Amino acid sequence: MGYLIVILAAYLMGSSNMAYYLSKLKNVDIRKNGSGNLGASNATVLFGWKAGVAVAVHDAGKALLAVILAKLLFPGLEYAGAAAGVAAVLGHNFPFYLNFKGGKGTASYVGLTLALNWKLALTILVILVLATVITDYIVIGTFSIIVTVPAYMGLFAHNLVLMAIICIASFAIFFKHWENIGRLIRKEEIGLRSTM
């Protein structure tokens, strides 16, 4: 029952979408403009860098807060924090009030990692930036971190249960980037440098 409460509460927290709220304030449907994605990158394109930063902080923060609260309120549940973080990512990616069409979850995934292991979070941020700069594709940077985190949990932290839980969030993010994969294969994906 404890895990059920954690997952439902964290999912609801994760469903909060700052990009959507901003689009309502500015009377611009973010789902029909730019990339159509309800995340920080599209918010930056449509509303400017300040809006993009606000969305990114919000998206990372809600997952981080979900993990922290779960650990504080359910100290007897070993994996409450991880379950909450993953549920927050799922809430971001698939919010019930937006027909389950939300963002892609990268910032929330970073927030989840930050709450579980801040040193690992700093490492994946470096990996994200380096992989993106080297390949010119943000999606490659994203894939790099969603593989790195569960791999670390299994190979270095020696916690296969934690690895399996985190893999749920990784798969959700991979699924949300399916169109990007197709564009990469067709060599149609827009590179980072081309947007500058």
Short mmCIF file of C-alpha atoms in Angstrom, two decimals:
data_model
loop_
_atom_site.label_atom_id
_atom_site.label_comp_id
_atom_site.label_asym_id
_atom_site.label_seq_id
_atom_site.Cartn_x
_atom_site.Cartn_y
_atom_site.Cartn_z
CA MET A 1 0.00 0.00 0.00
CA GLY A 2 2.86 2.35 0.80
CA TYR A 3 4.38 1.95 -2.64
CA LEU A 4 0.99 2.52 -4.28
CA ILE A 5 0.58 5.82 -2.42
CA VAL A 6 4.11 6.87 -3.36
CA ILE A 7 3.64 6.05 -7.03
CA LEU A 8 0.26 7.74 -7.38
CA ALA A 9 1.34 10.89 -5.53
CA ALA A 10 4.59 11.15 -7.49
CA TYR A 11 2.81 10.57 -10.79
CA LEU A 12 0.47 13.47 -10.00
CA MET A 13 3.46 15.67 -9.12
CA GLY A 14 5.17 14.69 -12.33
CA SER A 15 2.05 15.52 -14.34
CA SER A 16 2.51 19.20 -13.52
CA ASN A 17 3.74 20.79 -16.75
CA MET A 18 5.26 24.27 -16.70
CA ALA A 19 5.56 24.43 -20.50
CA TYR A 20 1.82 23.88 -20.78
CA TYR A 21 1.07 26.51 -18.12
CA LEU A 22 3.27 29.05 -19.90
CA SER A 23 1.61 28.33 -23.22
CA LYS A 24 -1.76 29.03 -21.62
CA LEU A 25 -0.50 32.33 -20.19
CA LYS A 26 0.92 33.39 -23.55
CA ASN A 27 -2.10 32.08 -25.47
CA VAL A 28 0.07 29.92 -27.69
CA ASP A 29 -0.65 26.20 -27.94
CA ILE A 30 2.81 24.72 -27.47
CA ARG A 31 1.50 21.35 -28.66
CA LYS A 32 0.82 22.79 -32.10
CA ASN A 33 3.90 24.99 -32.47
CA GLY A 34 7.62 24.36 -32.72
CA SER A 35 8.36 20.69 -32.17
CA GLY A 36 5.01 20.25 -30.41
CA ASN A 37 6.83 18.90 -27.36
CA LEU A 38 5.79 19.96 -23.86
CA GLY A 39 9.34 20.42 -22.60
CA ALA A 40 12.11 22.91 -22.01
CA SER A 41 13.63 22.85 -25.49
CA ASN A 42 10.38 23.74 -27.25
CA ALA A 43 9.55 26.32 -24.58
CA THR A 44 12.92 27.95 -25.28
CA VAL A 45 12.26 28.06 -29.01
CA LEU A 46 8.77 29.52 -28.61
CA PHE A 47 9.06 31.70 -25.52
CA GLY A 48 12.76 32.46 -25.02
CA TRP A 49 15.60 31.19 -22.85
CA LYS A 50 14.13 32.41 -19.55
CA ALA A 51 11.02 30.34 -20.14
CA GLY A 52 13.18 27.38 -21.15
CA VAL A 53 15.19 27.59 -17.94
CA ALA A 54 12.01 27.89 -15.85
CA VAL A 55 10.57 24.79 -17.51
CA ALA A 56 13.79 22.80 -17.11
CA VAL A 57 14.09 23.72 -13.42
CA HIS A 58 10.45 22.85 -12.83
CA ASP A 59 10.71 19.53 -14.65
CA ALA A 60 13.86 18.49 -12.80
CA GLY A 61 12.61 19.88 -9.51
CA LYS A 62 9.34 17.96 -9.40
CA ALA A 63 11.14 14.62 -9.78
CA LEU A 64 13.76 15.61 -7.23
CA LEU A 65 11.07 16.71 -4.76
CA ALA A 66 9.08 13.52 -5.32
CA VAL A 67 12.11 11.40 -4.41
CA ILE A 68 12.95 13.46 -1.32
CA LEU A 69 9.37 13.44 0.00
CA ALA A 70 9.00 9.71 -0.59
CA LYS A 71 12.18 9.02 1.38
CA LEU A 72 11.08 11.29 4.23
CA LEU A 73 7.50 10.06 4.46
CA PHE A 74 8.20 6.37 3.87
CA PRO A 75 11.62 5.67 5.40
CA GLY A 76 10.74 1.99 5.83
CA LEU A 77 10.36 1.45 2.08
CA GLU A 78 13.82 0.84 0.63
CA TYR A 79 12.92 1.80 -2.92
CA ALA A 80 10.31 4.48 -2.22
CA GLY A 81 12.57 7.24 -3.54
CA ALA A 82 13.40 5.48 -6.79
CA ALA A 83 9.76 4.48 -7.33
CA ALA A 84 8.65 8.08 -6.75
CA GLY A 85 11.25 9.46 -9.15
CA VAL A 86 10.28 7.05 -11.89
CA ALA A 87 6.58 7.77 -11.33
CA ALA A 88 7.31 11.50 -11.64
CA VAL A 89 9.04 10.90 -14.98
CA LEU A 90 6.05 8.87 -16.16
CA GLY A 91 3.73 11.65 -15.01
CA HIS A 92 5.74 14.17 -17.02
CA ASN A 93 5.79 11.99 -20.13
CA PHE A 94 2.19 10.80 -19.90
CA PRO A 95 0.03 13.35 -17.98
CA PHE A 96 -3.56 12.14 -17.62
CA TYR A 97 -5.12 15.58 -18.22
CA LEU A 98 -3.28 16.08 -21.52
CA ASN A 99 -4.38 12.81 -23.08
CA PHE A 100 -1.15 11.23 -21.82
CA LYS A 101 0.90 13.37 -24.23
CA GLY A 102 3.53 15.27 -22.25
CA GLY A 103 7.22 16.03 -22.50
CA LYS A 104 10.09 13.66 -23.15
CA GLY A 105 11.37 13.41 -19.59
CA THR A 106 15.07 14.24 -19.82
CA ALA A 107 15.07 17.04 -17.23
CA SER A 108 12.90 14.99 -14.86
CA TYR A 109 15.28 12.06 -15.29
CA VAL A 110 18.17 14.30 -14.26
CA GLY A 111 16.17 15.45 -11.22
CA LEU A 112 15.47 11.84 -10.27
CA THR A 113 19.17 11.01 -10.52
CA LEU A 114 20.16 14.11 -8.56
CA ALA A 115 17.95 13.08 -5.65
CA LEU A 116 19.30 9.52 -5.62
CA ASN A 117 23.00 10.25 -6.21
CA TRP A 118 24.19 13.81 -6.75
CA LYS A 119 27.67 12.72 -7.87
CA LEU A 120 26.15 10.49 -10.53
CA ALA A 121 23.87 13.35 -11.56
CA LEU A 122 26.86 15.64 -12.12
CA THR A 123 28.52 12.89 -14.13
CA ILE A 124 25.54 12.37 -16.43
CA LEU A 125 25.22 16.12 -16.96
CA VAL A 126 28.80 16.13 -18.24
CA ILE A 127 28.04 13.09 -20.39
CA LEU A 128 24.90 14.76 -21.72
CA VAL A 129 26.76 17.90 -22.71
CA LEU A 130 29.77 16.10 -24.20
CA ALA A 131 27.72 13.58 -26.17
CA THR A 132 25.50 16.36 -27.50
CA VAL A 133 28.40 18.62 -28.50
CA ILE A 134 30.45 15.81 -30.06
CA THR A 135 27.59 14.30 -32.08
CA ASP A 136 25.62 17.55 -32.58
CA TYR A 137 22.43 15.76 -31.50
CA ILE A 138 20.67 16.28 -28.16
CA VAL A 139 18.94 12.92 -28.57
CA ILE A 140 22.31 11.13 -28.52
CA GLY A 141 23.16 12.91 -25.28
CA THR A 142 19.81 11.83 -23.84
CA PHE A 143 20.34 8.21 -24.83
CA SER A 144 23.79 8.31 -23.26
CA ILE A 145 22.44 9.22 -19.84
CA ILE A 146 19.42 6.89 -19.82
CA VAL A 147 21.85 4.02 -20.41
CA THR A 148 24.52 5.27 -17.99
CA VAL A 149 22.29 5.60 -14.91
CA PRO A 150 20.81 2.06 -14.80
CA ALA A 151 24.18 0.62 -15.85
CA TYR A 152 25.80 2.35 -12.88
CA MET A 153 23.11 1.07 -10.50
CA GLY A 154 23.68 -2.49 -11.68
CA LEU A 155 27.42 -2.64 -12.32
CA PHE A 156 28.83 -0.30 -9.67
CA ALA A 157 26.14 0.03 -7.01
CA HIS A 158 25.40 -3.71 -7.40
CA ASN A 159 21.69 -3.11 -6.94
CA LEU A 160 19.75 -4.96 -9.62
CA VAL A 161 16.36 -4.02 -8.16
CA LEU A 162 17.22 -0.33 -8.33
CA MET A 163 18.55 -0.80 -11.84
CA ALA A 164 15.28 -2.44 -12.92
CA ILE A 165 13.22 0.40 -11.42
CA ILE A 166 15.31 3.08 -13.15
CA CYS A 167 15.07 1.16 -16.43
CA ILE A 168 11.33 1.86 -16.45
CA ALA A 169 12.04 5.58 -16.70
CA SER A 170 14.78 4.96 -19.27
CA PHE A 171 12.42 2.96 -21.48
CA ALA A 172 9.74 5.66 -21.16
CA ILE A 173 12.19 8.30 -22.36
CA PHE A 174 13.44 6.04 -25.16
CA PHE A 175 9.84 5.54 -26.27
CA LYS A 176 9.18 9.29 -26.31
CA HIS A 177 12.22 9.77 -28.57
CA TRP A 178 11.10 7.15 -31.10
CA GLU A 179 10.46 9.79 -33.78
CA ASN A 180 13.93 11.22 -33.20
CA ILE A 181 15.41 7.78 -33.82
CA GLY A 182 13.59 7.57 -37.13
CA ARG A 183 14.87 10.99 -38.14
CA LEU A 184 18.41 10.03 -37.16
CA ILE A 185 18.22 6.93 -39.34
CA ARG A 186 16.88 8.98 -42.25
CA LYS A 187 19.46 11.70 -41.52
CA GLU A 188 16.69 14.24 -41.02
CA GLU A 189 17.26 15.02 -37.33
CA ILE A 190 18.07 18.69 -36.77
CA GLY A 191 21.50 19.14 -35.22
CA LEU A 192 22.21 21.45 -32.30
CA ARG A 193 24.57 23.67 -34.25
CA SER A 194 22.04 24.24 -37.01
CA THR A 195 19.67 25.86 -34.49
CA MET A 196 22.25 28.38 -33.31
#
